[in-house]
Coordinates of C-alpha atoms and ligand atoms in Angstrom, one line a residue:
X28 CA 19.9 17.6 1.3
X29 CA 19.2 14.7 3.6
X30 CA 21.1 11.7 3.0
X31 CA 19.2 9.0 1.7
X32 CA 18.0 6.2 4.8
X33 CA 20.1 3.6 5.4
X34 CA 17.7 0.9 5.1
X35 CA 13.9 1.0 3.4
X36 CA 10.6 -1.4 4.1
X37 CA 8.5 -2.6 0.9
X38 CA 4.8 -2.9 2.1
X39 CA 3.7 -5.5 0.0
X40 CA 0.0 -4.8 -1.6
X41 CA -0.4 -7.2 -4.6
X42 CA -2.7 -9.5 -2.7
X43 CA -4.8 -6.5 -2.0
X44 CA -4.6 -3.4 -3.9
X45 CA -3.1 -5.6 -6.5
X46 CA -5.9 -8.7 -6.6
X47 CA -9.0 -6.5 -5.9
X48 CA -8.9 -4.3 -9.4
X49 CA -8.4 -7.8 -11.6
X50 CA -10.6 -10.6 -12.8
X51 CA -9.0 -13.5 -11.9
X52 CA -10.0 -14.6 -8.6
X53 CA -6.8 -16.7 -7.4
X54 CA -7.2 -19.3 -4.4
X55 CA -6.8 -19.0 -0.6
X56 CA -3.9 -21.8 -1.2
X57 CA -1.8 -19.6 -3.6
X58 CA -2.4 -16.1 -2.0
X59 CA -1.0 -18.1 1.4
X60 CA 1.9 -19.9 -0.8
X61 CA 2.6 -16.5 -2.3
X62 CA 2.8 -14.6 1.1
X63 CA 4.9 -17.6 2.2
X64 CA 7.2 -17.2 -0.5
X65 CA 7.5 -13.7 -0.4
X66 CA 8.9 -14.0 3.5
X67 CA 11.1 -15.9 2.5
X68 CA 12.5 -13.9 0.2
X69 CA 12.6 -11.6 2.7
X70 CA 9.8 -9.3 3.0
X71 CA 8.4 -8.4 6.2
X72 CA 5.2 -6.5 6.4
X73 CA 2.2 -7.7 3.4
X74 CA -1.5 -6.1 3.0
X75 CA -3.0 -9.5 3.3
X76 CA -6.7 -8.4 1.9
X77 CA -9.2 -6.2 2.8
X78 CA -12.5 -6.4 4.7
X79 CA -14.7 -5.5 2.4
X80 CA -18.3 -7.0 1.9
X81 CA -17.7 -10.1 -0.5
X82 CA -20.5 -9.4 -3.1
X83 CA -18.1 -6.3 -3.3
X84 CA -15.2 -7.9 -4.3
X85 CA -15.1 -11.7 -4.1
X86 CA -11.5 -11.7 -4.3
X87 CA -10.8 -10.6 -1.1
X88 CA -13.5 -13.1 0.3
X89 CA -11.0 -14.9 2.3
X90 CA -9.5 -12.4 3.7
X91 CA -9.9 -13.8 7.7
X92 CA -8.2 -16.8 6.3
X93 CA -5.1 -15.7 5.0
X94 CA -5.0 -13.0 8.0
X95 CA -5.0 -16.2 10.2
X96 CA -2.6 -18.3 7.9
X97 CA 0.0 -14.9 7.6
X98 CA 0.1 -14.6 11.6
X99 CA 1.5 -18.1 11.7
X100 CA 4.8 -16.5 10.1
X101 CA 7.0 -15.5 12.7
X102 CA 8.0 -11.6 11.8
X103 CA 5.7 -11.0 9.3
X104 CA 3.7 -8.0 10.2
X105 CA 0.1 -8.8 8.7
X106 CA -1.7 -5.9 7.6
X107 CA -5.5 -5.2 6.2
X108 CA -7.0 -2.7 4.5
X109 CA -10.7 -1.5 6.1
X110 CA -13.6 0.3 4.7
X111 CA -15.3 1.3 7.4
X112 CA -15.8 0.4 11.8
X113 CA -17.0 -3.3 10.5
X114 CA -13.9 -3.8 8.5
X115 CA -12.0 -2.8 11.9
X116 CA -14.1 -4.4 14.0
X117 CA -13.0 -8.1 11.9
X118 CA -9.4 -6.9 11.4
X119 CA -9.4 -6.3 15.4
X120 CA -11.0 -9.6 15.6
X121 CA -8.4 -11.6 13.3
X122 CA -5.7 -9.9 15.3
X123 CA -4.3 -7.9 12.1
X124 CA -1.0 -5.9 13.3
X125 CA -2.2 -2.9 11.5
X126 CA -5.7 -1.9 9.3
X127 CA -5.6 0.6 7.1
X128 CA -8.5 2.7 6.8
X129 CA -8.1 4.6 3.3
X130 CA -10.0 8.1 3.2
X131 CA -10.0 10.0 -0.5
X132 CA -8.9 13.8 -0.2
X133 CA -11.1 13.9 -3.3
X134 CA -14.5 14.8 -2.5
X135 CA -16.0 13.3 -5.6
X136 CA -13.6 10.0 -5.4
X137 CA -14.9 9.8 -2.0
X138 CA -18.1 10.0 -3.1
X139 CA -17.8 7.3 -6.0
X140 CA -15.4 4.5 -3.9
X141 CA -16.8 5.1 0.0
X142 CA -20.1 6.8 -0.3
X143 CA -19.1 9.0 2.3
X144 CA -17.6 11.9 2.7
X145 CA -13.9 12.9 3.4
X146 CA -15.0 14.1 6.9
X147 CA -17.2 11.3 7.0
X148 CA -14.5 9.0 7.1
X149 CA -12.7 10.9 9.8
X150 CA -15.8 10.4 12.0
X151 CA -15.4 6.7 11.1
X152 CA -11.8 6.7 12.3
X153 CA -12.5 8.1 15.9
X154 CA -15.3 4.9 16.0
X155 CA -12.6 2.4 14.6
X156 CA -10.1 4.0 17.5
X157 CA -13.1 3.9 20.1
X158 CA -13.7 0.5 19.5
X159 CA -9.7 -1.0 19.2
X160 CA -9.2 1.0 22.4
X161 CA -12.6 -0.6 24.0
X162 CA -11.2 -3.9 22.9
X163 CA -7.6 -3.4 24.5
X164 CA -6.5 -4.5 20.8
X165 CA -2.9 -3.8 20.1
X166 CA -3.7 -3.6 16.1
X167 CA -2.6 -0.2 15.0
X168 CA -4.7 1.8 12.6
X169 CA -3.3 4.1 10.0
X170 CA -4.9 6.6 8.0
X171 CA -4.1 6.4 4.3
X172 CA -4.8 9.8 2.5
X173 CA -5.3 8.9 -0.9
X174 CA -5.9 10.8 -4.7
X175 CA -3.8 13.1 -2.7
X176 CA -2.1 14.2 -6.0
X177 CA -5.6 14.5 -7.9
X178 CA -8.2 12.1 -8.6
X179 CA -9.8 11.6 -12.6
X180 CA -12.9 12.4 -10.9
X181 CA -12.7 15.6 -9.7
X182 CA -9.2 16.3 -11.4
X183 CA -6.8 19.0 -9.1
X184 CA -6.9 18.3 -5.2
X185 CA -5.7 20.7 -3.3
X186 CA -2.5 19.7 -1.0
X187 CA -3.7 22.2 1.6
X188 CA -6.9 19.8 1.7
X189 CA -4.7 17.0 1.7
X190 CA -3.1 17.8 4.7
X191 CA -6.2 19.2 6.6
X192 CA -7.8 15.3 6.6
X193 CA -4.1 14.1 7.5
X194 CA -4.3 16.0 10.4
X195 CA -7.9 15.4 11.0
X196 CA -7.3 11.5 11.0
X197 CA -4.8 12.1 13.6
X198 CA -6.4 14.1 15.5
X199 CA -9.1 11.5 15.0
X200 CA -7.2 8.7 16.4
X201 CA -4.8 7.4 13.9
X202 CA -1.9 6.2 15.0
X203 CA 0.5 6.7 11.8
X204 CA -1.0 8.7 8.3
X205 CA 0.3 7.8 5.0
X206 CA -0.1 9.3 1.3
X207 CA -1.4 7.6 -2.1
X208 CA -1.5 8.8 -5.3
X209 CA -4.0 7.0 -6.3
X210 CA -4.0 7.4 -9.9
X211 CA -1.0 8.5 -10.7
X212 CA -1.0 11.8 -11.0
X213 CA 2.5 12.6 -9.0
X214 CA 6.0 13.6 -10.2
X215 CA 9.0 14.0 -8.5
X216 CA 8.5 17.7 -7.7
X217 CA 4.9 17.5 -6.1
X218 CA 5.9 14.8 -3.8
X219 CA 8.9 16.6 -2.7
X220 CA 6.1 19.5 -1.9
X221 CA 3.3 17.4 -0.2
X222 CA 5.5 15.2 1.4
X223 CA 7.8 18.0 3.3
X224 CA 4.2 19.6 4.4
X225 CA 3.0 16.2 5.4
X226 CA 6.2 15.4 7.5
X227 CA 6.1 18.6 9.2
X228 CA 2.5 17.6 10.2
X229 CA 3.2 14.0 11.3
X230 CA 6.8 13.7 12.2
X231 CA 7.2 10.2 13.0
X232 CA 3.5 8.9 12.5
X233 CA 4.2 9.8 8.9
X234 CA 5.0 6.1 7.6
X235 CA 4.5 5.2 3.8
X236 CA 4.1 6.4 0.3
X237 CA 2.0 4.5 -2.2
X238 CA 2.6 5.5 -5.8
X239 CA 0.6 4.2 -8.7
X240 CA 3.0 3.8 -11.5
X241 CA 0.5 4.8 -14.3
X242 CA 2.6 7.4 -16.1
X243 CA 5.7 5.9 -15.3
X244 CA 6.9 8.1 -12.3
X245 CA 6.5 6.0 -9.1
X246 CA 10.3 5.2 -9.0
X247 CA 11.0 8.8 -9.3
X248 CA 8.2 9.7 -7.1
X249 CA 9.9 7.2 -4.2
X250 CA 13.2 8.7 -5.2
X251 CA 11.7 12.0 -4.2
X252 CA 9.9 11.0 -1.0
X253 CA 13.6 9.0 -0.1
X254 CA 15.3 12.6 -0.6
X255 CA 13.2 13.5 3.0
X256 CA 13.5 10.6 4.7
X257 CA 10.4 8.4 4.0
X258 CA 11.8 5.1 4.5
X259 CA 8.7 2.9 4.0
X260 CA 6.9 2.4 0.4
X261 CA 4.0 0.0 -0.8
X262 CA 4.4 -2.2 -4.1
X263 CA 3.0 -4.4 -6.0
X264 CA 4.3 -7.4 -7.3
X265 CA 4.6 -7.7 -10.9
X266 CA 3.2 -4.0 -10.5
X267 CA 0.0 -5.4 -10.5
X268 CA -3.7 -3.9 -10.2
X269 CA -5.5 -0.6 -10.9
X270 CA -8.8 1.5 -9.7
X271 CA -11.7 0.6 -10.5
X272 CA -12.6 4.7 -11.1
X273 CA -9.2 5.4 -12.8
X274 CA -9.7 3.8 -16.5
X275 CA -6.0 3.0 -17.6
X276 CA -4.4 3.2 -14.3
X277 CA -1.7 0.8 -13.8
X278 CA -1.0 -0.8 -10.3
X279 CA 1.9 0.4 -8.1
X280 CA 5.8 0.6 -8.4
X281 CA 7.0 -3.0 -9.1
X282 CA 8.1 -4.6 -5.9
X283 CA 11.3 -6.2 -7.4
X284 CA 12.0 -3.4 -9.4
X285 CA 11.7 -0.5 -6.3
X286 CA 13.7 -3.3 -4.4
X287 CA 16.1 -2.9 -7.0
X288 CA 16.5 0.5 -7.2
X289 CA 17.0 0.5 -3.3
X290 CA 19.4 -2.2 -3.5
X291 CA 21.7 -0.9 -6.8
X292 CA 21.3 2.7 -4.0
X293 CA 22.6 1.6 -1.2
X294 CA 19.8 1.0 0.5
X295 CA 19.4 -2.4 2.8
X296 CA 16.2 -3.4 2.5
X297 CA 16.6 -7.2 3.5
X298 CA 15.2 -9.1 0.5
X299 CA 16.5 -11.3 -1.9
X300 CA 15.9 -10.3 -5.4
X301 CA 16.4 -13.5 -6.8
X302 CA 13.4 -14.9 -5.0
X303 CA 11.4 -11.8 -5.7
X304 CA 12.0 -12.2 -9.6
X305 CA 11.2 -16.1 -9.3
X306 CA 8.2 -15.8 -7.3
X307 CA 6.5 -13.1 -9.4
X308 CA 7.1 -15.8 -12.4
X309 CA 4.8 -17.8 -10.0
X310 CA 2.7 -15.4 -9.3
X311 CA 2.3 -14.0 -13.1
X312 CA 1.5 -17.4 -14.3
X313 CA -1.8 -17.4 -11.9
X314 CA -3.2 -14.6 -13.3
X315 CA -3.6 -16.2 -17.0
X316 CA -2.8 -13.3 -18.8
X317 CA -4.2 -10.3 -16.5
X318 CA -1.9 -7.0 -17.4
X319 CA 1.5 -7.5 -15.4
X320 CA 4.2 -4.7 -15.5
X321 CA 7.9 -3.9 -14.5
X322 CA 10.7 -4.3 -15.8
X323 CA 13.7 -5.9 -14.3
X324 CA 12.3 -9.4 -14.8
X325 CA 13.2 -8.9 -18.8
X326 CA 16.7 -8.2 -18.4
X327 CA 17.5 -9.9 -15.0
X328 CA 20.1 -8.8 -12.4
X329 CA 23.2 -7.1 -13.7
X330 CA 26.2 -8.8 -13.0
X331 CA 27.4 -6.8 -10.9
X332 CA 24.4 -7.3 -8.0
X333 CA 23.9 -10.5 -9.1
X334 CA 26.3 -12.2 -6.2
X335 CA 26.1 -9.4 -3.4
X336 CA 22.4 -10.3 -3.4
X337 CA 22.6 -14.2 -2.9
Ligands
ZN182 ZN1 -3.4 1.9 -4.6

């Protein structure tokens, strides 16, 4: 077996994935004083919004604002998630470090969330590359292949479909591919599967899991994806948000509880879980009683981690 990295990134996606599957719309001032706080606690790399049209989803309205307000933070890597080449072509604009163009290995998913289909979007990455290259753009653009684990559409998705639009978004022009499981669906033993496949497809350009914690597995599932060498993973703070076509789904792993588990592991990942757990009591309190999950805010820090953290 592979020892376990040394050190671990948490891609923060509450203000994104998290935000866009609740009511509550919460203010350009808090989502900047929450990315603010969350630097300081340590984090380095946040999924600011996503360039969506705004009758879509007016909570990611103000997306070009907090882009711009995030880039004043020196070291934070601003990323943005994009629907399509006019979503890239306003991430491009705004100077994001990285869009993320998302692409459904579930046909029907596709069908219900993009209106396109799978290969579809792969045509849409070789524009979005076309045009970042046209603009001599330094923004990097990864493909995120999600329901790769199933969808509650269209129920099994094959991995060896999975990994024919990985390789299709790279060979469209992505520059890195990550996997999402969307809705849930993994365990411990499929992501050790997909993800040894995907690695042998991507090497190095293979840079992030993304695991919905709606049966309660996306700690294991990381745990899995660690076991190979995946160093990167997205959370949600508080383990907020959903999808809007997966009734019941949860959001993601719990930032400051996968920074946790890292930490109590072994595994540096730079951020101060004492600020974590205070600024999701921040954040919580915004969201007037939307769902909020986790787990390590209840019981606080053992004693133990409680000083090597500080
Ligand atoms: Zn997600």
């Amino acid at each position: 077996m592979t020892p376990l990295p040394s050190r671990a990134v948490i891609r923060e996606v509450g203000l994104r994935d998290g935000l866009q599957s609740i009511q509550t719309v919460v203010s350009t001032e808090r989502k900047c004083e929450w990315i603010a706080e969350a630097v300081a606690a340590g984090q380095t790399e946040i999924e600011v919004g996503s360039f969506v049209p705004p009758k879509l989803l007016p909570q990611m309205a103000d997306t070009s604002d907090v882009l711009a307000f995030a880039k004043t933070l020196p070291g934070l890597k601003a990323s943005v998630l994009v629907p399509n080449l006019k979503g890239a072509e306003r991430a491009i604009e705004g100077g994001a470090h990285l869009m993320i163009l998302p692409l459904s290995a579930s046909h029907a998913h596709s069908l219900a969330n993009l209106r396109k289909t799978p290969d579809e979007v792969v045509d849409e990455m070789r524009r979005i590359r076309a045009a970042r290259d046209a603009e001599g753009s330094t923004t990097l653009i990864e493909g995120g292949v999600g329901t790769a684990f199933g969808c509650t559409i269209q129920g099994q998705v094959k991995h060896s479909e999975v990994l024919r639009l990985m390789q299709a978004l790279l060979d469209a022009g992505a520059d890195r591919v990550s996997l999402a499981d969307t809705v849930g669906y993994a365990d411990p033993a499929s992501v050790s599967r997909l993800f040894e496949q995907a690695l042998k497809i991507a090497g190095d350009r293979f840079c992030c899991g993304h695991f919905h914690d709606t049966r309660g597995l996306a700690l294991a599932n990381v745990f899995a994806a660690l076991q190979l060498g995946v160093n990167r993973f997205d959370a949600s703070l508080a383990g907020i948000g959903g999808c809007p076509h997966a009734p019941g789904a949860s959001g993601n792993a719990a930032t400051e509880d996968l920074a946790f588990m890292l930490q109590a592991s072994g595994i540096h990942t730079g951020l101060n879980l004492s600020r974590l757990l205070s600024l999701r009591a921040k954040v919580v309190g915004w969201l007037d009683g939307e769902p909020t999950h986790g787990t390590l805010w209840r019981a606080g820090l053992p004693k133990t981690m409680a000083e090597a953290v500080l």
